[in-house]
Coordinates of C-alpha atoms in Angstrom, one line a residue:
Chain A
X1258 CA 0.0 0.0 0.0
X1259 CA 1.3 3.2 -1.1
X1260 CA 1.1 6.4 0.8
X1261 CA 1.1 8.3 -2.1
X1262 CA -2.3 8.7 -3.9
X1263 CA -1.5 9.5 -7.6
X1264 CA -5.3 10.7 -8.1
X1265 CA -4.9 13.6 -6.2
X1266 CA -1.2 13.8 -5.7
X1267 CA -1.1 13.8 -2.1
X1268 CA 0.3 11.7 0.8
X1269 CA -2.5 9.9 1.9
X1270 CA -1.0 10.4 5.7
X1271 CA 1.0 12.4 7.3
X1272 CA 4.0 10.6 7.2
X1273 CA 5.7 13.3 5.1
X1274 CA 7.5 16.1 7.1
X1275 CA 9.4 14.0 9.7
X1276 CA 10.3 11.9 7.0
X1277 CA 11.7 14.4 4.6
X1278 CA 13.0 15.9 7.9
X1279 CA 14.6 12.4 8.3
X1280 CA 16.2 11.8 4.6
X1281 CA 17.8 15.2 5.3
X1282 CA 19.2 14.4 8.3
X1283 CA 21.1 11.4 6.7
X1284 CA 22.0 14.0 3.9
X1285 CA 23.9 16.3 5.7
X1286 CA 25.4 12.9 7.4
X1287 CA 26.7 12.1 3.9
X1288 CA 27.8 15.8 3.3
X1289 CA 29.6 15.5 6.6
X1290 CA 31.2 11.7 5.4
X1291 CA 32.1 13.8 1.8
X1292 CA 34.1 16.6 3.9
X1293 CA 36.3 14.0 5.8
X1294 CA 36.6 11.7 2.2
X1295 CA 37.9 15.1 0.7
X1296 CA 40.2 16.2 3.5
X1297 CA 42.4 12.8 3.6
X1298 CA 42.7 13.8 -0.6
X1299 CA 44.2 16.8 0.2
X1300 CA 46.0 15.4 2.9
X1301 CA 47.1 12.4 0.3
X1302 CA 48.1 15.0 -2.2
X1303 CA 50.5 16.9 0.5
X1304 CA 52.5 14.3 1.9
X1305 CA 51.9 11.7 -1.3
X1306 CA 51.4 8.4 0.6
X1307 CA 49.9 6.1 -1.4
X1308 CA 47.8 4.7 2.0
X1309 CA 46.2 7.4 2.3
X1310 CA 44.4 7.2 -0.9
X1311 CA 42.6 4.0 0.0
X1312 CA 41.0 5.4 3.0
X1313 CA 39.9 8.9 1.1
X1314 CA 38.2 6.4 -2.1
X1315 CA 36.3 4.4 0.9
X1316 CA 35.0 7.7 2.1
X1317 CA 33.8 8.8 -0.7
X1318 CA 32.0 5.1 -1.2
X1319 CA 30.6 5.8 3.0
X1320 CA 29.2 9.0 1.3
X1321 CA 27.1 7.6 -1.2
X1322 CA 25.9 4.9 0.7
X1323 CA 25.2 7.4 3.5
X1324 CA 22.9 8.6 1.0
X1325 CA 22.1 5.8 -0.2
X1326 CA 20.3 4.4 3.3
X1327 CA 19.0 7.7 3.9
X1328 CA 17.0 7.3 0.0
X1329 CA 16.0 3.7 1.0
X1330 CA 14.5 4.9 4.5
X1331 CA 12.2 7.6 2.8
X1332 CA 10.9 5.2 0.4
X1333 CA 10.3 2.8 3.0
X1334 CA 8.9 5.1 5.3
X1335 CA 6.7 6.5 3.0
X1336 CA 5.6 3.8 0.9
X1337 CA 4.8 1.6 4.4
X1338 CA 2.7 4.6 5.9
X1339 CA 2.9 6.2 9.1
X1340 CA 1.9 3.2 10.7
X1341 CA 4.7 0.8 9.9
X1342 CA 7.7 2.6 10.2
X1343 CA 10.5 0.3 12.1
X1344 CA 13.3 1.5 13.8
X1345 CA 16.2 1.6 10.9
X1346 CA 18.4 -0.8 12.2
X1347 CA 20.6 -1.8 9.9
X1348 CA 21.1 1.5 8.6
X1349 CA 21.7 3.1 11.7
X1350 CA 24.4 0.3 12.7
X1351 CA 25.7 0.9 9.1
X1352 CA 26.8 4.5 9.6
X1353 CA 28.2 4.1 13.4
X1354 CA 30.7 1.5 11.8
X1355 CA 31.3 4.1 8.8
X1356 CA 32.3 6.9 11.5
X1357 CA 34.2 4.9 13.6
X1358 CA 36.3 3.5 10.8
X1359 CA 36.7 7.2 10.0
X1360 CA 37.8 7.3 13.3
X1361 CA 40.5 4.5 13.0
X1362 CA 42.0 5.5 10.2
X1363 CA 42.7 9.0 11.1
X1364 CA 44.1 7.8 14.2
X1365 CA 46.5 5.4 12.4
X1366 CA 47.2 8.7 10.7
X1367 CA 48.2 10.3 14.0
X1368 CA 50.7 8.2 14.1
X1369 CA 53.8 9.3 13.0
X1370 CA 55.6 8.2 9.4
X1371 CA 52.4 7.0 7.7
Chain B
X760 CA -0.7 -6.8 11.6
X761 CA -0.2 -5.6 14.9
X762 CA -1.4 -2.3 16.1
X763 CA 1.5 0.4 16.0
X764 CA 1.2 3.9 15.8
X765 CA -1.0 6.2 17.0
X766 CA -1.5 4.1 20.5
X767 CA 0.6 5.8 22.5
X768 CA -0.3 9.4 22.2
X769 CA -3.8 8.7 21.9
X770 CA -4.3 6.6 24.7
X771 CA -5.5 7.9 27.8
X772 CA -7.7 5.1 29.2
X773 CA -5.1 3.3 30.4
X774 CA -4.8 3.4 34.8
X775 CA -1.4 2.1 34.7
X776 CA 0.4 4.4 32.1
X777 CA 3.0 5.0 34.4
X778 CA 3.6 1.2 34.5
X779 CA 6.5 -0.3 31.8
X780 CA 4.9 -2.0 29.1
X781 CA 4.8 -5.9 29.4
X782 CA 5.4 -6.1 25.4
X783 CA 6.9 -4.2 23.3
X784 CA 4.9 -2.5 20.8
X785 CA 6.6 0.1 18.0
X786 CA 6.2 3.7 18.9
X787 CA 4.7 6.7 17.1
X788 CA 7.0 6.9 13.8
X789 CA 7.4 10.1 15.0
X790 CA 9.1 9.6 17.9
X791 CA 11.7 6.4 15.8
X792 CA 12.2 8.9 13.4
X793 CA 13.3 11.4 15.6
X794 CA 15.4 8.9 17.8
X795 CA 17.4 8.7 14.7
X796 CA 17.5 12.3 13.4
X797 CA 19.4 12.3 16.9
X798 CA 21.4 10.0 16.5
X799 CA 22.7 11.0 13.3
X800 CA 22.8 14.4 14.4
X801 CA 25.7 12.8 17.2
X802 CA 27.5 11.2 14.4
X803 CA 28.1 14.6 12.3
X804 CA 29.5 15.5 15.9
X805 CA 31.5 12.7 15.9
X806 CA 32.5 13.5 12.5
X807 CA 33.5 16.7 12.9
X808 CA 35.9 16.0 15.7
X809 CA 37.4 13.1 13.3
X810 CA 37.7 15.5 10.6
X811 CA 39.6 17.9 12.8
X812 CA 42.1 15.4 13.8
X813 CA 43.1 15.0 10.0
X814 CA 43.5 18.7 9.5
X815 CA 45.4 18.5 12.8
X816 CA 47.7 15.7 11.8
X817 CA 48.7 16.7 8.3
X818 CA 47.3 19.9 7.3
X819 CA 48.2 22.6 9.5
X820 CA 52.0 23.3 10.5
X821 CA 53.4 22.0 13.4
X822 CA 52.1 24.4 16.3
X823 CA 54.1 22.9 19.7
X824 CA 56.8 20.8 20.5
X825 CA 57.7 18.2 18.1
X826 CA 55.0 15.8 18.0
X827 CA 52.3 17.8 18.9
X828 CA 49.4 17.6 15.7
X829 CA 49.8 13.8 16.4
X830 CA 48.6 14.0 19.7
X831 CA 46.2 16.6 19.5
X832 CA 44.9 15.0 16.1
X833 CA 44.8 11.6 18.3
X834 CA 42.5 12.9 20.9
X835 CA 40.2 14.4 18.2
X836 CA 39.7 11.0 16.7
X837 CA 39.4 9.0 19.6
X838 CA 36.6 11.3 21.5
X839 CA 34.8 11.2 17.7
X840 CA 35.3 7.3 17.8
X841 CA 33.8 7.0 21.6
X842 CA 30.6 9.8 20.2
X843 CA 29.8 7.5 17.5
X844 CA 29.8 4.0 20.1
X845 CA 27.7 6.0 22.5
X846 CA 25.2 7.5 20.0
X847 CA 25.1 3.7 18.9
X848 CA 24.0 2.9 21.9
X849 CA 22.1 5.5 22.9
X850 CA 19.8 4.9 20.0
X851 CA 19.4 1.4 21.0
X852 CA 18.8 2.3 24.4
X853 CA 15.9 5.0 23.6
X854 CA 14.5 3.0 20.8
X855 CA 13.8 0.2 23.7
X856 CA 12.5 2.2 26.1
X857 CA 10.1 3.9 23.7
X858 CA 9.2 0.8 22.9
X859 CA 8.3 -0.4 26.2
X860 CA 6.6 2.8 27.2
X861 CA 9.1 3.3 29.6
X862 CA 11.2 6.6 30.5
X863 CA 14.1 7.5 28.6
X864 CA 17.5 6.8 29.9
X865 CA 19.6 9.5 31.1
X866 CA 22.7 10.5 28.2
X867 CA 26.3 11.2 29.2
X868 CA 27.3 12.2 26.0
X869 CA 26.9 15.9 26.3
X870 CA 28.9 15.4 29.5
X871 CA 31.1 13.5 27.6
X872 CA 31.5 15.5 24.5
X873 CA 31.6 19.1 26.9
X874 CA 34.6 17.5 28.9
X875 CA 36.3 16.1 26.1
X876 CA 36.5 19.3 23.7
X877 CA 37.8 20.8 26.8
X878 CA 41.0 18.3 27.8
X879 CA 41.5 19.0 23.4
X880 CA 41.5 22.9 24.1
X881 CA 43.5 22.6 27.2
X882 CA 45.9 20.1 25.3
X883 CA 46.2 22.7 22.7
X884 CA 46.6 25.9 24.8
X885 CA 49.6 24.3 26.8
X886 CA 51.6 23.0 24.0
X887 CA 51.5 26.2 22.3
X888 CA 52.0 27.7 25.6
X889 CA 55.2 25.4 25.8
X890 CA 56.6 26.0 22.2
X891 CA 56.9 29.9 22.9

């Protein structure tokens, strides 16, 4: 059953706002997952170590599949209705392992000579 | 299909609301969706602090004794790594006790995150501080 009504083009509940408030919450998470991606680039090009170009490519992949999740929860949420929506929690565990490998690697990059 | 939403907020016949829930029933999508907005609002935190251990470690010039950035850049990512485990589980946590109609557990993270950036800035003051 689809929460969207395409006779009169409207959301047949009201599932809508907090939703759309949601998907940009998990937006700006990927925005935030692109700014770290591009600073280990320029911090790659600085110092030229090939390891650091690894990490900054697997950013840029947490990125999109930030934003990825974050399209697949709208649809679900909307396309379930109101009354189905299940705590995200695959998604959820998803980006607290992307962070905290963000984590790890910049503190491998703390240490010195890498 | 099980009843889900709309049972909570709307439910005021109930003498024993006070009382935990015996099962656990889904809460207003309102309230999951918000439980995460919240959490992922902890993990741009934790984000931020990571990405300002890179700068620190390789994109800013050395600002104290020798050393220094690595440190500094060190804390940064470790208090970014502990936000992101707590937000973990403090999504788990509330998402339970939302579910079970239950009170919501208390948070150290803004303790957590308040006395962490401090130790950074106090870290950062004294080895510039000792550099002079």
């Amino acid at each position: 059953m689809s929460a969207f009504d395409p006779r009169t083009r409207r959301l047949q509940d009201r599932s809508g706002l907090p939703a759309e408030r949601t998907v940009l919450s998990w937006d700006r998470t990927a925005l935030a997952m692109l700014v770290n991606g591009a600073l280990l680039l320029l911090r790659a090009n600085r110092n030229g170590s090939l390891l650091v170009w690894v990490p900054a490519g697997l950013a840029l992949l947490a990125a999109v599949a930030c934003a990825l999740l974050g399209r697949r929860r709208h649809r679900r949420t909307v396309v379930a209705g109101s009354a189905n929506v299940r705590a995200d929690t695959v998604g959820v565990t998803a980006v607290a392992g992307m962070v905290v490998a963000f984590g790890v690697v910049t503190l491998l990059l703390a240490v010195p000579e890498i | 299909m099980s009843r889900t939403t709309g049972s909570r907020s709307g439910d005021t016949s109930s003498g024993a609301a006070d009382e935990p829930a015996e099962v656990d029933i889904e809460p207003d999508y309102r309230f999951t969706l918000a439980n995460e907005r919240t959490f992922l609002a902890w993990n741009r935190t934790a984000l931020a602090l990571i990405a300002g251990g890179v700068v620190v470690t390789g994109l800013v010039p050395e600002f104290g004794p020798e050393g220094s950035r690595h440190i500094v850049g060190g804390l940064l990512a470790v208090l970014g790594i502990v936000v992101a485990v707590m937000a973990l589980r403090r999504w788990q946590r509330v998402q339970r006790a939302m579910r079970r109609d239950a009170d919501l557990p208390p948070s150290r993270l803004p303790l957590l995150l308040t006395v962490g950036l401090v130790v950074v800035t106090l870290a950062v003051a004294v080895l510039i501080v000792v550099a002079r």
